[in-house]
C-alpha positions as semicolon CSV with decimal commas, in nm:
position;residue;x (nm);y (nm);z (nm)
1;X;0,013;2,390;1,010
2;X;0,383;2,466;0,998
3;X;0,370;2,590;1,349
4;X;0,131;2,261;1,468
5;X;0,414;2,065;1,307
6;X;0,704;2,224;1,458
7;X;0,535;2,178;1,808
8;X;0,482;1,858;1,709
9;X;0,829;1,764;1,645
10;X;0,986;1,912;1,947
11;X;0,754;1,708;2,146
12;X;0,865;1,406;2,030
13;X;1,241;1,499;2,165
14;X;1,186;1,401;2,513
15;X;0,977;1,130;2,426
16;X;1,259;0,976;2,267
17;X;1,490;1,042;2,552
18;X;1,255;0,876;2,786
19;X;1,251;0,568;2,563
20;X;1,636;0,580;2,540
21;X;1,690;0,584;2,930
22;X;1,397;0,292;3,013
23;X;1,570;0,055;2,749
24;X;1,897;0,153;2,857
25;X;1,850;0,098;3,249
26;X;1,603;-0,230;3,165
27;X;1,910;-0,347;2,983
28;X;2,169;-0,280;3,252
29;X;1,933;-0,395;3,564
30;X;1,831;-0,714;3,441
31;X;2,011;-1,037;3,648
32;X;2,276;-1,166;3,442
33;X;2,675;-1,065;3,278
34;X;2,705;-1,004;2,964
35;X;3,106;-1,071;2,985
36;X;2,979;-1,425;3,054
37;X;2,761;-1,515;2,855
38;X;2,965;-1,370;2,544
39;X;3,237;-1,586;2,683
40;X;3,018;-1,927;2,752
41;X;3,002;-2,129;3,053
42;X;3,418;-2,227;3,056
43;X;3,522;-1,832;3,113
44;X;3,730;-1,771;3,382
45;X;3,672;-1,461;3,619
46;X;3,997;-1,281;3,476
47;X;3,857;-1,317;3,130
48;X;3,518;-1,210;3,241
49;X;3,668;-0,959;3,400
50;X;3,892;-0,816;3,110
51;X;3,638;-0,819;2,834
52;X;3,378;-0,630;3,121
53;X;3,687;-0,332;3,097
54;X;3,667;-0,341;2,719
55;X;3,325;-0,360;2,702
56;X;3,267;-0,023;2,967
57;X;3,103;-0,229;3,170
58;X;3,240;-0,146;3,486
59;X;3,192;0,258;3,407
60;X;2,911;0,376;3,634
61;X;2,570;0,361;3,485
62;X;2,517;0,734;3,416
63;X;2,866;0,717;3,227
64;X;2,785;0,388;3,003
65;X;2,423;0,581;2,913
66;X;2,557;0,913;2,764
67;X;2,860;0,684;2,613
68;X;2,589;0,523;2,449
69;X;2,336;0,830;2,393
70;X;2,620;1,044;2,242
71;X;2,703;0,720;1,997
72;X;2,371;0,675;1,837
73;X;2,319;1,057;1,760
74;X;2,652;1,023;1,588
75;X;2,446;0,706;1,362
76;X;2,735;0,461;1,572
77;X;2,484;0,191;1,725
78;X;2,763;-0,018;1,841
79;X;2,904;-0,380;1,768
80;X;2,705;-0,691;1,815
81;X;2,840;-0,915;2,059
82;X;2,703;-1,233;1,935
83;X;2,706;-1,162;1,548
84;X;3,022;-0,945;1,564
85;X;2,931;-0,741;1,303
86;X;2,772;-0,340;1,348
87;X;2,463;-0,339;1,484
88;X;2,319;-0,094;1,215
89;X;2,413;-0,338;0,956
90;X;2,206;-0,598;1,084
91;X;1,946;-0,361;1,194
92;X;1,903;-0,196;0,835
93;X;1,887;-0,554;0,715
94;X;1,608;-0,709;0,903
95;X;1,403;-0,417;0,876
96;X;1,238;-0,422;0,532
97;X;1,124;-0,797;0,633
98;X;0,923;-0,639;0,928
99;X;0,834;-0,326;0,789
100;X;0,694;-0,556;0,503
101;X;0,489;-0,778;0,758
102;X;0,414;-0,496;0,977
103;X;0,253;-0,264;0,654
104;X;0,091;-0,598;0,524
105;X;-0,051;-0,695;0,887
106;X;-0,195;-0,285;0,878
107;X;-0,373;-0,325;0,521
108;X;-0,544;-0,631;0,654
109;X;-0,634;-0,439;1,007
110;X;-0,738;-0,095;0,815
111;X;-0,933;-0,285;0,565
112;X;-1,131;-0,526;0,808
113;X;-1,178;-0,318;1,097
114;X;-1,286;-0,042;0,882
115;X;-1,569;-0,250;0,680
116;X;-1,653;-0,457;0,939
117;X;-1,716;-0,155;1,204
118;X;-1,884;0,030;0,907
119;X;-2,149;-0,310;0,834
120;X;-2,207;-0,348;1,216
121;X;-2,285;0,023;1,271
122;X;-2,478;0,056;0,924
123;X;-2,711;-0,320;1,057
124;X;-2,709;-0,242;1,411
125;X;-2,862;-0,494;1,589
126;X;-2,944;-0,716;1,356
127;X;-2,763;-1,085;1,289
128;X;-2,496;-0,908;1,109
129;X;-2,402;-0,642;1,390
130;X;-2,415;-0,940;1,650
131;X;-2,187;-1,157;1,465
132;X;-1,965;-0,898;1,341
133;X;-1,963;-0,802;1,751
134;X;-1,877;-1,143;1,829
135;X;-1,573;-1,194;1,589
136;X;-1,422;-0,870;1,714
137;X;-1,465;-0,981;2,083
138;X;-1,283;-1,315;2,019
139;X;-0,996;-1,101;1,814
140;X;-0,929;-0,859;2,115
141;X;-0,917;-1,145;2,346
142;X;-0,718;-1,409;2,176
143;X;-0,331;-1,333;2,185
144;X;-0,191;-1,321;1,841
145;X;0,092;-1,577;1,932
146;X;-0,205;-1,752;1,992
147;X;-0,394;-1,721;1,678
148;X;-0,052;-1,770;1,486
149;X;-0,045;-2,128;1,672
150;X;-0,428;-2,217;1,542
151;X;-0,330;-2,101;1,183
152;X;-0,035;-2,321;1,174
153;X;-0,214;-2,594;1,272
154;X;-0,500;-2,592;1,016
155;X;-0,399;-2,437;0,744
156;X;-0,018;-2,634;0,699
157;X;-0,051;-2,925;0,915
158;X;-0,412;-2,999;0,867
159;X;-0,456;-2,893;0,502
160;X;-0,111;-2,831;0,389
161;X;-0,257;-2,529;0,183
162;X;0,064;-2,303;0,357
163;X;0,413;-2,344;0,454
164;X;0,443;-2,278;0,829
165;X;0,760;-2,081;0,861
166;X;1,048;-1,820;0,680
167;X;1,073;-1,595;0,462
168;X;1,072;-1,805;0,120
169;X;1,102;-2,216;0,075
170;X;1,465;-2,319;0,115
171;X;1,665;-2,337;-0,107
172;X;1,380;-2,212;-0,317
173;X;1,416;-1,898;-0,604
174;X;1,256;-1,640;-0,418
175;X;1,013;-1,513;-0,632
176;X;0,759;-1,265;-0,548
177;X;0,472;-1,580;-0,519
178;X;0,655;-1,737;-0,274
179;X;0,724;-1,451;-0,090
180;X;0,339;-1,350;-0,083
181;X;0,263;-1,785;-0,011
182;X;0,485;-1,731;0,278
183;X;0,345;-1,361;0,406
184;X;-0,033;-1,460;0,378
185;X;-0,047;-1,641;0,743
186;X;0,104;-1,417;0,928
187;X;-0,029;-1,085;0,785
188;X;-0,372;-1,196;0,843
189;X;-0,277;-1,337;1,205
190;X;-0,063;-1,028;1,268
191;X;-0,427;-0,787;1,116
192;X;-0,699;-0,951;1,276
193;X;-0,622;-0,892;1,628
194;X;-0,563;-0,507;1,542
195;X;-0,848;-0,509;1,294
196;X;-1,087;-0,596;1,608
197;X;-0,995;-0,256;1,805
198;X;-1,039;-0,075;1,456
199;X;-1,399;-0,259;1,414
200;X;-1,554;-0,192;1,758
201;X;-1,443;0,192;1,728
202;X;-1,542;0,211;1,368
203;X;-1,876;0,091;1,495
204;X;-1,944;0,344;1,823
205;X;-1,796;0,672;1,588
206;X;-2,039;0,562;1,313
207;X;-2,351;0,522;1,522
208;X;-2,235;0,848;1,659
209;X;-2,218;1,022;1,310
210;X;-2,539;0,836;1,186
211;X;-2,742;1,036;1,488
212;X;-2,610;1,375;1,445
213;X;-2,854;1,663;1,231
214;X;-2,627;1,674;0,941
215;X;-2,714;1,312;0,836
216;X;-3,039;1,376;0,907
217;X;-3,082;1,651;0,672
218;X;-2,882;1,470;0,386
219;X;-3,157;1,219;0,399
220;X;-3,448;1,493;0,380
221;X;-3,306;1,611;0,063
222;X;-3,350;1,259;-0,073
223;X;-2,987;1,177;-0,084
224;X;-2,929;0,785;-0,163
225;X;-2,889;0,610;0,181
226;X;-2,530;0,487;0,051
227;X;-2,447;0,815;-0,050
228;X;-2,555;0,970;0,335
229;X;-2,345;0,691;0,500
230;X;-2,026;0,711;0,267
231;X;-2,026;1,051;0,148
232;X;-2,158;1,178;0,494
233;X;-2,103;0,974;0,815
234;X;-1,815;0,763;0,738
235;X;-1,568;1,049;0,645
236;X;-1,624;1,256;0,947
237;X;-1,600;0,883;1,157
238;X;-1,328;0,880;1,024
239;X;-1,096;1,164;1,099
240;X;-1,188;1,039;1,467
241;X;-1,006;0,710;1,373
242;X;-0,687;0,834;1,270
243;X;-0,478;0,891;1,576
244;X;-0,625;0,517;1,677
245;X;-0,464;0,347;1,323
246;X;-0,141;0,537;1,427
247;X;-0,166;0,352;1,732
248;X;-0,268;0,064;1,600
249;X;0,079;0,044;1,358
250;X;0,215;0,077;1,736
251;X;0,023;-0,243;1,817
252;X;0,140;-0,426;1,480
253;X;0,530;-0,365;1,520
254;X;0,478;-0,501;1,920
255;X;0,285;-0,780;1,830
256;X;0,537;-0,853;1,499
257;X;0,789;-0,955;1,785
258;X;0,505;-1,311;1,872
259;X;0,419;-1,332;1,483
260;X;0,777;-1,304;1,377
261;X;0,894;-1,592;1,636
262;X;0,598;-1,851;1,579
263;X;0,645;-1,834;1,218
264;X;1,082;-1,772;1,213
265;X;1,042;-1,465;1,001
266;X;1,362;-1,296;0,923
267;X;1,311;-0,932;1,109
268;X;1,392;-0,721;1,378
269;X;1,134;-0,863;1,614
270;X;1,258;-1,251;1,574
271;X;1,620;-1,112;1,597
272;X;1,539;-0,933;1,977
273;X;1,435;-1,263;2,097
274;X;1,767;-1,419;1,962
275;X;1,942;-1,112;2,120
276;X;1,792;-1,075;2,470
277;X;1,881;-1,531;2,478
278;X;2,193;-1,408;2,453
279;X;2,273;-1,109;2,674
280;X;2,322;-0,904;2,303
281;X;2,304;-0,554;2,472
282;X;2,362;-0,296;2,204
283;X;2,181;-0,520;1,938
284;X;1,863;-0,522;2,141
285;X;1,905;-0,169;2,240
286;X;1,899;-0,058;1,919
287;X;1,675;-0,293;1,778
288;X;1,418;-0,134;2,056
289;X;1,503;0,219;1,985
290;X;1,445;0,213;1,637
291;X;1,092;0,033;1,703
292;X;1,030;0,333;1,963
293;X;1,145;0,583;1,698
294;X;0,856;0,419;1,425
295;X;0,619;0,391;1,662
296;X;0,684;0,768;1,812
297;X;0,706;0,836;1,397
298;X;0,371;0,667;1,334
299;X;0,181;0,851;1,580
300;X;0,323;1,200;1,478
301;X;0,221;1,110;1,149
302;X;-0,162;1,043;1,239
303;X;-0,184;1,346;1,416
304;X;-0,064;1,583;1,137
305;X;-0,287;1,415;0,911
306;X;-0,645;1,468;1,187
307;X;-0,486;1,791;1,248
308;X;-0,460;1,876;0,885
309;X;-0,823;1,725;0,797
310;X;-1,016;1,828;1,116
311;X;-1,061;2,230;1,085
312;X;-1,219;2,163;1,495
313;X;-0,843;2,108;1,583
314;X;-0,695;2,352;1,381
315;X;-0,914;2,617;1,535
316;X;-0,804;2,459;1,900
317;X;-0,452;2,555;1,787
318;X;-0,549;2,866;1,654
């Protein structure tokens, strides 16, 4: 395991340096100067031309990327431009309000897709299955901006049941109840997109489990049927799932960058749309990067854990 781990680990090195030098070029190549639009539609071309020097902007490309490379080993992600204050600072602080919308938005997914795949698989082709098959089709198809949209619609200006947007009510005391009054909409919005990929693979792995000889034999000895599908089929469905739910928390912190703008929620994804309006290079560099690294964190994570349950893999890897 210690070995698998290791390997593991050194793997995700040039991963990370492949993320590093696609944001960094995407960054540089796209149409636009920064100089400019830090200094507004009045700056002069000496100006512009000045703050491009103090910037490094005018160091060739290769230069600017190991600059910036060799700063954010050292923990220095830069300066924000547009907030002028460390980008760390403001990265560190809009964190926990995405990681808390992104782990929400997963327990809704997990849960869901998980029972729902399990009660389609378990009543195949009954009402239940077909239904079940129809909600998960509309989930994977309907964008989650999308969804958000709908929800805002019905549940706070048709019923008025939810407020529509931030973190707690204005002005408010920010207790814990209107935090979780506030998180409801776009948890579930954020989950039931992901929750449909979960479902429709919970489904096939569990038909596939519910056919093999093993099952079969549990149910000679008399076992209870609950007993054959819990005890039995669904654990060894779901070691299958695993590296699919670390992709999945992948598919939540992307999609928190829609939920977090239709509904103004204070993190990291709402804060790159502010940042790329504005030409903020470091701050959505880093922003990105430390996405990447979660995601890239995420999946490691999943496959330690199948690697570490699944003795098929573990003989694979000797």
């Amino acid at each position: 395991m210690l070995r698998y781990t290791i390997h593991r680990l050194l793997l995700t090195i040039p991963v990370l340096v492949g993320i590093s030098v696609v944001v960094f070029l995407i960054m540089a190549l796209i149409p636009g100067d920064p100089a400019t639009a830090i200094l507004g539609a009045f700056a002069t071309l000496e100006n512009a031309t000045k703050l491009r020097a103090e910037l490094g902007l005018d160091r060739p490309l290769i230069e600017q990327y190991f600059t910036w490379a060799g700063n954010l080993l050292s923990g220095d992600f830069g300066r924000s431009y547009a907030l002028n204050r460390p980008v760390l600072d403001e990265l560190l602080e809009r964190m926990w309000p995405t990681i808390l919308l992104a782990g929400s938005a997963m327990c809704v997914c997990v849960i869901l897709g998980l029972i729902s795949g399990l009660l389609a698989a378990v009543k195949q082709y009954t009402w239940v299955d077909q239904g079940l098959t129809l909600f998960t089709l509309i989930g994977i198809s309907a964008p989650s901006f999308w969804l958000g949209l709908m929800a805002v619609s019905l549940f706070t200006v048709q019923l008025g049941w939810l407020p529509a947007s931030g973190m707690y009510t204005p002005y408010g005391d920010e207790s814990l109840g209107d935090l979780l009054v506030h998180l409801l909409m776009p948890a579930i919005t954020l989950g039931l997109v992901a929750s449909s990929v979960i479902a429709r693979l919970t489904r096939t792995s569990m038909l596939e489990q519910l056919r093999q000889d093993y099952v079969r034999t549990a149910r000679a000895k008399g076992e209870r049927e609950t007993a054959v599908v819990i005890k039995h089929a669904f654990r060894n469905a779901l070691v299958g799932l695993i590296p699919v739910l670390g992709l999945q928390a992948g598919f939540v912190l992307g999609g928190a960058v829609y939920i977090e703008t239709v509904f103004q929620w204070p993190g990291i994804g709402r804060m790159l749309v502010n940042a790329i309006s504005t030409r903020d290079i470091l701050l959505v560099q880093g922003g990105v990067m430390m996405v990447a690294t979660i995601y890239v964190f995420f999946n490691l994570l999943a496959d330690l854990i199948q690697h570490a349950l699944d003795p098929r893999i573990q003989q694979s890897h000797g």
